Amino acid sequence: MDLQIKKASAQDAQILVNIYNKAFYEDFVKYGECPGYGRSVSDMEKSIGEMPKYIACVDSNPVGAISLLNKGEGLYYIGALCVIPEFQRKGIGHKLLEFIKEEYKDWKRIELVTPADKEKNINFYTKKCGFNIDYEEMDGRVKVYHFSLQKL
């Protein structure tokens, strides 16, 4: 598997919309809402300007993405880390996260949010990536966990 990660530009907005829609469709169906699903190309173009995004490609096919917001002083927030279903459980999400940690060497803390009932996400972030669950809250009708990873 030839995995390449590239920084997204506004010209990649449609590609990102396609990745997000495939990756977050299950969440949209389950919860009736999902901030990553159903975005317009113009919204994605705007988001690329506000929050850098990276695309993971396997054999030149876009299969995953990660977005990261620099909150200052080494604090980063992952807005989305997603891999389309047929490419999940192949290490792509982990490689995207490792790429971000290498690309943004000044990181001290990385934060993210995921639904509290998404066991595969919780196991991925805690067991494979070393994140801790800090607290839970309701986000609309969905209970979510807030995760963080501290640099040692």
CSV table of N, CA and C in Angstrom, one decimal:
chain,number,residue,atom,x,y,z
A,1,MET,N,0.9,-1.2,0.0
A,1,MET,CA,0.0,0.0,0.0
A,1,MET,C,0.9,1.2,0.0
A,2,ASP,N,0.8,2.0,-1.0
A,2,ASP,CA,1.5,3.3,-1.2
A,2,ASP,C,0.7,4.4,-0.6
A,3,LEU,N,1.0,4.9,0.6
A,3,LEU,CA,0.3,6.0,1.2
A,3,LEU,C,1.1,7.3,1.1
A,4,GLN,N,0.4,8.3,0.6
A,4,GLN,CA,1.0,9.6,0.5
A,4,GLN,C,0.0,10.6,1.2
A,5,ILE,N,0.6,11.6,1.9
A,5,ILE,CA,-0.2,12.6,2.5
A,5,ILE,C,0.2,14.0,2.0
A,6,LYS,N,-0.8,14.7,1.6
A,6,LYS,CA,-0.5,16.1,1.0
A,6,LYS,C,-1.4,17.1,1.6
A,7,LYS,N,-0.9,18.3,1.7
A,7,LYS,CA,-1.7,19.4,2.2
A,7,LYS,C,-2.7,19.8,1.2
A,8,ALA,N,-4.0,20.0,1.6
A,8,ALA,CA,-5.1,20.3,0.8
A,8,ALA,C,-5.1,21.8,0.4
A,9,SER,N,-5.5,22.2,-0.8
A,9,SER,CA,-5.7,23.5,-1.2
A,9,SER,C,-7.2,23.7,-1.5
A,10,ALA,N,-7.6,24.9,-1.8
A,10,ALA,CA,-9.0,25.2,-2.1
A,10,ALA,C,-9.4,24.3,-3.3
A,11,GLN,N,-8.5,24.0,-4.2
A,11,GLN,CA,-8.8,23.2,-5.4
A,11,GLN,C,-9.2,21.8,-5.0
A,12,ASP,N,-8.9,21.4,-3.8
A,12,ASP,CA,-9.2,20.0,-3.3
A,12,ASP,C,-10.5,19.9,-2.5
A,13,ALA,N,-11.3,21.0,-2.5
A,13,ALA,CA,-12.5,21.1,-1.7
A,13,ALA,C,-13.5,19.9,-2.1
A,14,GLN,N,-13.7,19.7,-3.4
A,14,GLN,CA,-14.6,18.6,-3.8
A,14,GLN,C,-14.1,17.2,-3.3
A,15,ILE,N,-12.8,17.0,-3.4
A,15,ILE,CA,-12.2,15.8,-2.9
A,15,ILE,C,-12.5,15.6,-1.4
A,16,LEU,N,-12.3,16.6,-0.7
A,16,LEU,CA,-12.5,16.6,0.8
A,16,LEU,C,-14.0,16.3,1.1
A,17,VAL,N,-14.9,17.0,0.4
A,17,VAL,CA,-16.3,16.8,0.6
A,17,VAL,C,-16.6,15.3,0.3
A,18,ASN,N,-16.1,14.7,-0.7
A,18,ASN,CA,-16.4,13.3,-1.0
A,18,ASN,C,-15.8,12.4,0.1
A,19,ILE,N,-14.6,12.7,0.6
A,19,ILE,CA,-14.1,11.9,1.7
A,19,ILE,C,-14.9,12.0,2.9
A,20,TYR,N,-15.2,13.2,3.3
A,20,TYR,CA,-16.0,13.5,4.5
A,20,TYR,C,-17.4,12.8,4.4
A,21,ASN,N,-18.0,12.9,3.2
A,21,ASN,CA,-19.4,12.3,3.1
A,21,ASN,C,-19.3,10.8,3.2
A,22,LYS,N,-18.3,10.2,2.6
A,22,LYS,CA,-18.2,8.7,2.8
A,22,LYS,C,-17.9,8.3,4.2
A,23,ALA,N,-16.9,9.1,4.8
A,23,ALA,CA,-16.5,8.7,6.2
A,23,ALA,C,-17.5,9.0,7.2
A,24,PHE,N,-18.3,10.0,7.1
A,24,PHE,CA,-19.2,10.4,8.1
A,24,PHE,C,-20.7,10.1,7.8
A,25,TYR,N,-21.0,9.4,6.7
A,25,TYR,CA,-22.3,9.0,6.4
A,25,TYR,C,-23.0,8.2,7.5
A,26,GLU,N,-22.3,7.2,8.0
A,26,GLU,CA,-22.8,6.4,9.1
A,26,GLU,C,-23.2,7.2,10.3
A,27,ASP,N,-22.4,8.2,10.7
A,27,ASP,CA,-22.7,9.1,11.8
A,27,ASP,C,-24.0,9.9,11.5
A,28,PHE,N,-24.1,10.4,10.3
A,28,PHE,CA,-25.2,11.2,9.9
A,28,PHE,C,-26.5,10.4,10.0
A,29,VAL,N,-26.5,9.1,9.5
A,29,VAL,CA,-27.6,8.3,9.6
A,29,VAL,C,-28.0,8.0,11.1
A,30,LYS,N,-26.9,7.6,11.8
A,30,LYS,CA,-27.2,7.2,13.2
A,30,LYS,C,-27.7,8.4,14.1
A,31,TYR,N,-27.1,9.6,14.0
A,31,TYR,CA,-27.4,10.7,14.9
A,31,TYR,C,-28.4,11.7,14.3
A,32,GLY,N,-28.6,11.6,13.0
A,32,GLY,CA,-29.5,12.6,12.3
A,32,GLY,C,-28.8,13.9,12.1
A,33,GLU,N,-27.5,14.0,12.5
A,33,GLU,CA,-26.7,15.2,12.3
A,33,GLU,C,-25.3,14.8,12.4
A,34,CYS,N,-24.4,15.5,11.7
A,34,CYS,CA,-23.0,15.3,11.7
A,34,CYS,C,-22.3,16.5,11.1
A,35,PRO,N,-21.5,17.2,11.8
A,35,PRO,CA,-20.9,18.4,11.2
A,35,PRO,C,-20.0,18.1,10.0
A,36,GLY,N,-19.5,16.9,9.9
A,36,GLY,CA,-18.6,16.6,8.8
A,36,GLY,C,-19.3,16.2,7.5
A,37,TYR,N,-20.6,15.9,7.7
A,37,TYR,CA,-21.3,15.3,6.5
A,37,TYR,C,-22.2,16.4,5.8
A,38,GLY,N,-22.2,16.3,4.5
A,38,GLY,CA,-23.1,17.2,3.8
A,38,GLY,C,-22.7,18.6,3.6
A,39,ARG,N,-21.4,18.9,3.7
A,39,ARG,CA,-20.9,20.2,3.5
A,39,ARG,C,-20.8,20.6,2.1
A,40,SER,N,-21.0,21.9,1.8
A,40,SER,CA,-20.9,22.3,0.4
A,40,SER,C,-19.5,22.5,0.0
A,41,VAL,N,-19.2,22.6,-1.2
A,41,VAL,CA,-17.8,22.8,-1.7
A,41,VAL,C,-17.4,24.2,-1.3
A,42,SER,N,-18.2,25.2,-1.3
A,42,SER,CA,-17.8,26.5,-0.9
A,42,SER,C,-17.5,26.6,0.6
A,43,ASP,N,-18.3,25.9,1.4
A,43,ASP,CA,-18.0,25.8,2.8
A,43,ASP,C,-16.7,25.1,3.1
A,44,MET,N,-16.4,24.1,2.3
A,44,MET,CA,-15.1,23.4,2.5
A,44,MET,C,-14.0,24.3,2.1
A,45,GLU,N,-14.1,25.0,1.0
A,45,GLU,CA,-13.1,25.9,0.5
A,45,GLU,C,-12.8,26.9,1.6
A,46,LYS,N,-13.8,27.5,2.3
A,46,LYS,CA,-13.6,28.4,3.4
A,46,LYS,C,-12.9,27.8,4.5
A,47,SER,N,-13.3,26.5,4.9
A,47,SER,CA,-12.8,25.8,6.0
A,47,SER,C,-11.3,25.5,5.7
A,48,ILE,N,-10.9,25.2,4.5
A,48,ILE,CA,-9.5,24.9,4.2
A,48,ILE,C,-8.7,26.2,4.5
A,49,GLY,N,-9.2,27.3,4.3
A,49,GLY,CA,-8.5,28.6,4.6
A,49,GLY,C,-8.3,28.8,6.1
A,50,GLU,N,-9.3,28.3,6.8
A,50,GLU,CA,-9.3,28.6,8.3
A,50,GLU,C,-8.6,27.5,9.1
A,51,MET,N,-8.6,26.3,8.6
A,51,MET,CA,-8.1,25.1,9.3
A,51,MET,C,-7.4,24.2,8.3
A,52,PRO,N,-6.1,24.2,8.3
A,52,PRO,CA,-5.3,23.4,7.4
A,52,PRO,C,-5.8,21.9,7.4
A,53,LYS,N,-5.9,21.4,6.2
A,53,LYS,CA,-6.4,20.0,6.0
A,53,LYS,C,-5.3,19.2,5.2
A,54,TYR,N,-5.2,17.9,5.4
A,54,TYR,CA,-4.3,17.1,4.7
A,54,TYR,C,-5.1,15.9,4.2
A,55,ILE,N,-4.7,15.4,3.0
A,55,ILE,CA,-5.4,14.3,2.4
A,55,ILE,C,-4.5,13.1,2.3
A,56,ALA,N,-5.0,12.0,2.7
A,56,ALA,CA,-4.2,10.7,2.6
A,56,ALA,C,-4.7,10.0,1.3
A,57,CYS,N,-3.7,9.6,0.5
A,57,CYS,CA,-4.0,8.9,-0.7
A,57,CYS,C,-3.3,7.6,-0.7
A,58,VAL,N,-4.1,6.6,-1.1
A,58,VAL,CA,-3.5,5.2,-1.3
A,58,VAL,C,-3.5,5.0,-2.8
A,59,ASP,N,-2.3,4.7,-3.4
A,59,ASP,CA,-2.2,4.5,-4.8
A,59,ASP,C,-2.9,5.6,-5.6
A,60,SER,N,-2.6,6.9,-5.1
A,60,SER,CA,-3.2,8.1,-5.8
A,60,SER,C,-4.7,8.3,-5.6
A,61,ASN,N,-5.4,7.4,-4.8
A,61,ASN,CA,-6.8,7.6,-4.6
A,61,ASN,C,-7.0,8.2,-3.2
A,62,PRO,N,-7.7,9.4,-3.1
A,62,PRO,CA,-8.0,10.0,-1.8
A,62,PRO,C,-8.9,9.1,-0.9
A,63,VAL,N,-8.4,8.8,0.3
A,63,VAL,CA,-9.1,7.8,1.2
A,63,VAL,C,-9.3,8.4,2.6
A,64,GLY,N,-8.6,9.4,2.9
A,64,GLY,CA,-8.7,10.0,4.3
A,64,GLY,C,-8.3,11.4,4.4
A,65,ALA,N,-8.6,12.0,5.5
A,65,ALA,CA,-8.2,13.4,5.7
A,65,ALA,C,-8.1,13.7,7.2
A,66,ILE,N,-7.3,14.7,7.5
A,66,ILE,CA,-7.2,15.3,8.9
A,66,ILE,C,-7.2,16.8,8.8
A,67,SER,N,-7.8,17.4,9.7
A,67,SER,CA,-7.8,18.9,9.8
A,67,SER,C,-7.3,19.3,11.2
A,68,LEU,N,-6.6,20.4,11.2
A,68,LEU,CA,-6.0,20.8,12.5
A,68,LEU,C,-6.1,22.3,12.6
A,69,LEU,N,-6.5,22.7,13.8
A,69,LEU,CA,-6.6,24.2,14.1
A,69,LEU,C,-5.5,24.5,15.2
A,70,ASN,N,-4.7,25.4,14.9
A,70,ASN,CA,-3.6,25.9,15.8
A,70,ASN,C,-4.3,26.9,16.7
A,71,LYS,N,-4.4,26.5,18.0
A,71,LYS,CA,-5.0,27.4,19.0
A,71,LYS,C,-4.0,28.3,19.7
A,72,GLY,N,-2.7,28.1,19.4
A,72,GLY,CA,-1.6,28.9,20.0
A,72,GLY,C,-1.0,28.2,21.1
A,73,GLU,N,0.3,28.5,21.4
A,73,GLU,CA,1.1,28.0,22.5
A,73,GLU,C,1.2,26.5,22.5
A,74,GLY,N,1.2,25.9,21.3
A,74,GLY,CA,1.4,24.4,21.3
A,74,GLY,C,0.1,23.6,21.4
A,75,LEU,N,-1.0,24.3,21.4
A,75,LEU,CA,-2.3,23.6,21.6
A,75,LEU,C,-2.9,23.5,20.2
A,76,TYR,N,-3.3,22.3,19.8
A,76,TYR,CA,-3.9,22.1,18.5
A,76,TYR,C,-5.2,21.3,18.7
A,77,TYR,N,-6.2,21.6,17.8
A,77,TYR,CA,-7.5,20.9,17.8
A,77,TYR,C,-7.7,20.2,16.5
A,78,ILE,N,-8.0,18.9,16.6
A,78,ILE,CA,-8.3,18.1,15.4
A,78,ILE,C,-9.8,18.3,15.1
A,79,GLY,N,-10.1,19.0,14.0
A,79,GLY,CA,-11.5,19.2,13.6
A,79,GLY,C,-12.1,17.9,13.0
A,80,ALA,N,-11.3,17.2,12.2
A,80,ALA,CA,-11.7,15.9,11.6
A,80,ALA,C,-10.5,15.0,11.4
A,81,LEU,N,-10.7,13.8,11.7
A,81,LEU,CA,-9.8,12.7,11.3
A,81,LEU,C,-10.6,11.6,10.8
A,82,CYS,N,-10.6,11.4,9.4
A,82,CYS,CA,-11.5,10.4,8.9
A,82,CYS,C,-10.9,9.6,7.8
A,83,VAL,N,-11.4,8.4,7.6
A,83,VAL,CA,-10.9,7.5,6.6
A,83,VAL,C,-12.2,6.8,6.0
A,84,ILE,N,-12.3,6.8,4.7
A,84,ILE,CA,-13.5,6.1,4.2
A,84,ILE,C,-13.6,4.7,4.6
A,85,PRO,N,-14.8,4.2,4.8
A,85,PRO,CA,-15.0,2.9,5.4
A,85,PRO,C,-14.1,1.7,4.8
A,86,GLU,N,-14.0,1.6,3.5
A,86,GLU,CA,-13.3,0.5,3.0
A,86,GLU,C,-11.8,0.5,3.2
A,87,PHE,N,-11.3,1.7,3.7
A,87,PHE,CA,-9.9,1.8,4.0
A,87,PHE,C,-9.6,1.9,5.5
A,88,GLN,N,-10.6,1.8,6.3
A,88,GLN,CA,-10.4,1.8,7.8
A,88,GLN,C,-9.7,0.5,8.3
A,89,ARG,N,-9.1,0.6,9.4
A,89,ARG,CA,-8.4,-0.5,10.0
A,89,ARG,C,-7.2,-0.9,9.2
A,90,LYS,N,-6.6,0.0,8.5
A,90,LYS,CA,-5.4,-0.3,7.7
A,90,LYS,C,-4.2,0.6,8.2
A,91,GLY,N,-4.4,1.3,9.3
A,91,GLY,CA,-3.3,2.2,9.8
A,91,GLY,C,-3.3,3.6,9.2
A,92,ILE,N,-4.2,3.9,8.4
A,92,ILE,CA,-4.2,5.2,7.7
A,92,ILE,C,-4.4,6.4,8.7
A,93,GLY,N,-5.4,6.2,9.5
A,93,GLY,CA,-5.8,7.2,10.6
A,93,GLY,C,-4.6,7.5,11.5
A,94,HIS,N,-3.9,6.4,11.9
A,94,HIS,CA,-2.8,6.5,12.8
A,94,HIS,C,-1.6,7.2,12.1
A,95,LYS,N,-1.4,6.9,10.8
A,95,LYS,CA,-0.4,7.6,10.0
A,95,LYS,C,-0.7,9.0,9.8
A,96,LEU,N,-1.9,9.4,9.7
A,96,LEU,CA,-2.3,10.8,9.6
A,96,LEU,C,-2.0,11.5,10.9
A,97,LEU,N,-2.3,10.9,12.0
A,97,LEU,CA,-2.0,11.6,13.3
A,97,LEU,C,-0.5,11.7,13.5
A,98,GLU,N,0.2,10.7,13.2
A,98,GLU,CA,1.7,10.7,13.3
A,98,GLU,C,2.3,11.8,12.4
A,99,PHE,N,1.7,11.9,11.2
A,99,PHE,CA,2.2,13.0,10.3
A,99,PHE,C,2.0,14.4,10.9
A,100,ILE,N,0.8,14.6,11.5
A,100,ILE,CA,0.5,15.9,12.1
A,100,ILE,C,1.5,16.2,13.2
A,101,LYS,N,1.8,15.1,14.1
A,101,LYS,CA,2.7,15.3,15.2
A,101,LYS,C,4.1,15.7,14.7
A,102,GLU,N,4.5,15.1,13.5
A,102,GLU,CA,5.8,15.4,12.9
A,102,GLU,C,5.8,16.8,12.2
A,103,GLU,N,4.7,17.1,11.6
A,103,GLU,CA,4.6,18.3,10.8
A,103,GLU,C,4.6,19.6,11.7
A,104,TYR,N,3.9,19.4,12.9
A,104,TYR,CA,3.7,20.5,13.8
A,104,TYR,C,4.5,20.1,15.1
A,105,LYS,N,5.8,20.3,15.0
A,105,LYS,CA,6.7,19.8,16.0
A,105,LYS,C,6.5,20.6,17.3
A,106,ASP,N,5.9,21.8,17.3
A,106,ASP,CA,5.8,22.6,18.5
A,106,ASP,C,4.6,22.1,19.3
A,107,TRP,N,3.9,21.1,18.9
A,107,TRP,CA,2.7,20.7,19.6
A,107,TRP,C,3.0,20.3,21.1
A,108,LYS,N,2.2,20.7,22.0
A,108,LYS,CA,2.3,20.3,23.4
A,108,LYS,C,1.0,19.5,23.8
A,109,ARG,N,-0.1,19.8,23.2
A,109,ARG,CA,-1.3,19.2,23.5
A,109,ARG,C,-2.2,19.2,22.2
A,110,ILE,N,-2.8,18.0,22.0
A,110,ILE,CA,-3.8,17.9,20.9
A,110,ILE,C,-5.1,17.5,21.4
A,111,GLU,N,-6.2,18.2,21.0
A,111,GLU,CA,-7.5,17.9,21.5
A,111,GLU,C,-8.4,17.5,20.3
A,112,LEU,N,-9.5,16.7,20.7
A,112,LEU,CA,-10.5,16.4,19.7
A,112,LEU,C,-11.7,15.9,20.4
A,113,VAL,N,-12.8,15.8,19.6
A,113,VAL,CA,-14.1,15.4,20.2
A,113,VAL,C,-14.6,14.2,19.3
A,114,THR,N,-15.3,13.2,19.9
A,114,THR,CA,-15.9,12.2,19.1
A,114,THR,C,-17.1,11.7,19.9
A,115,PRO,N,-18.1,11.1,19.2
A,115,PRO,CA,-19.3,10.6,19.9
A,115,PRO,C,-18.9,9.6,21.0
A,116,ALA,N,-19.6,9.7,22.1
A,116,ALA,CA,-19.3,8.8,23.3
A,116,ALA,C,-19.6,7.3,23.0
A,117,ASP,N,-20.5,7.1,22.1
A,117,ASP,CA,-20.9,5.7,21.9
A,117,ASP,C,-20.2,5.0,20.7
A,118,LYS,N,-19.2,5.7,20.1
A,118,LYS,CA,-18.4,5.2,19.0
A,118,LYS,C,-17.2,4.4,19.5
A,119,GLU,N,-17.4,3.2,19.9
A,119,GLU,CA,-16.4,2.4,20.6
A,119,GLU,C,-15.1,2.2,19.7
A,120,LYS,N,-15.3,2.1,18.4
A,120,LYS,CA,-14.1,2.0,17.6
A,120,LYS,C,-13.2,3.3,17.6
A,121,ASN,N,-13.9,4.4,17.7
A,121,ASN,CA,-13.2,5.7,17.8
A,121,ASN,C,-12.5,5.8,19.1
A,122,ILE,N,-13.2,5.4,20.2
A,122,ILE,CA,-12.7,5.5,21.5
A,122,ILE,C,-11.4,4.6,21.7
A,123,ASN,N,-11.5,3.4,21.2
A,123,ASN,CA,-10.4,2.4,21.2
A,123,ASN,C,-9.2,3.0,20.4
A,124,PHE,N,-9.5,3.5,19.2
A,124,PHE,CA,-8.5,4.0,18.4
A,124,PHE,C,-7.7,5.1,19.1
A,125,TYR,N,-8.4,6.1,19.6
A,125,TYR,CA,-7.8,7.3,20.2
A,125,TYR,C,-7.1,6.9,21.5
A,126,THR,N,-7.7,6.1,22.4
A,126,THR,CA,-7.1,5.8,23.6
A,126,THR,C,-6.0,4.7,23.6
A,127,LYS,N,-6.4,3.6,22.9
A,127,LYS,CA,-5.4,2.4,22.9
A,127,LYS,C,-4.3,2.5,21.9
A,128,LYS,N,-4.7,3.0,20.7
A,128,LYS,CA,-3.7,3.1,19.6
A,128,LYS,C,-2.9,4.4,19.6
A,129,CYS,N,-3.5,5.4,20.0
A,129,CYS,CA,-2.9,6.8,19.9
A,129,CYS,C,-2.5,7.4,21.2
A,130,GLY,N,-2.9,6.9,22.3
A,130,GLY,CA,-2.5,7.4,23.6
A,130,GLY,C,-3.3,8.6,24.2
A,131,PHE,N,-4.4,8.9,23.6
A,131,PHE,CA,-5.3,10.0,24.1
A,131,PHE,C,-5.9,9.6,25.4
A,132,ASN,N,-6.3,10.6,26.2
A,132,ASN,CA,-7.1,10.4,27.4
A,132,ASN,C,-8.4,11.1,27.2
A,133,ILE,N,-9.5,10.5,27.8
A,133,ILE,CA,-10.8,11.2,27.8
A,133,ILE,C,-10.8,12.2,29.0
A,134,ASP,N,-11.0,13.4,28.6
A,134,ASP,CA,-11.0,14.5,29.7
A,134,ASP,C,-12.4,14.7,30.3
A,135,TYR,N,-13.4,14.7,29.5
A,135,TYR,CA,-14.8,14.9,30.0
A,135,TYR,C,-15.8,14.6,28.9
A,136,GLU,N,-17.0,14.5,29.3
A,136,GLU,CA,-18.1,14.3,28.3
A,136,GLU,C,-19.1,15.4,28.4
A,137,GLU,N,-19.8,15.7,27.3
A,137,GLU,CA,-20.9,16.7,27.3
A,137,GLU,C,-21.9,16.3,26.2
A,138,MET,N,-23.0,17.0,26.2
A,138,MET,CA,-23.9,16.9,25.1
A,138,MET,C,-23.6,17.9,24.0
A,139,ASP,N,-23.6,17.5,22.8
A,139,ASP,CA,-23.4,18.4,21.7
A,139,ASP,C,-24.7,18.2,20.8
A,140,GLY,N,-25.6,19.1,21.0
A,140,GLY,CA,-27.0,18.9,20.4
A,140,GLY,C,-27.6,17.7,21.1
A,141,ARG,N,-27.9,16.7,20.3
A,141,ARG,CA,-28.5,15.5,20.8
A,141,ARG,C,-27.5,14.3,21.0
A,142,VAL,N,-26.3,14.6,20.8
A,142,VAL,CA,-25.2,13.6,20.8
A,142,VAL,C,-24.3,13.8,22.0
A,143,LYS,N,-24.1,12.7,22.8
A,143,LYS,CA,-23.1,12.8,23.9
A,143,LYS,C,-21.8,12.6,23.3
A,144,VAL,N,-20.8,13.5,23.6
A,144,VAL,CA,-19.5,13.4,23.0
A,144,VAL,C,-18.5,13.3,24.2
A,145,TYR,N,-17.3,12.7,23.8
A,145,TYR,CA,-16.2,12.7,24.7
A,145,TYR,C,-15.1,13.7,24.2
A,146,HIS,N,-14.5,14.5,25.1
A,146,HIS,CA,-13.4,15.3,24.7
A,146,HIS,C,-12.1,14.6,25.1
A,147,PHE,N,-11.2,14.5,24.1
A,147,PHE,CA,-10.0,13.8,24.3
A,147,PHE,C,-8.8,14.8,24.2
A,148,SER,N,-7.7,14.4,24.8
A,148,SER,CA,-6.5,15.1,24.7
A,148,SER,C,-5.3,14.2,24.7
A,149,LEU,N,-4.2,14.7,24.1
A,149,LEU,CA,-2.9,14.0,24.1
A,149,LEU,C,-1.9,15.0,24.5
A,150,GLN,N,-1.1,14.7,25.5
A,150,GLN,CA,-0.1,15.6,26.0
A,150,GLN,C,1.2,15.1,25.5
A,151,LYS,N,2.1,16.0,25.1
A,151,LYS,CA,3.4,15.6,24.7
A,151,LYS,C,4.2,15.3,26.0
A,152,LEU,N,4.9,14.2,26.0
A,152,LEU,CA,5.7,13.9,27.2
A,152,LEU,C,7.0,14.6,27.3
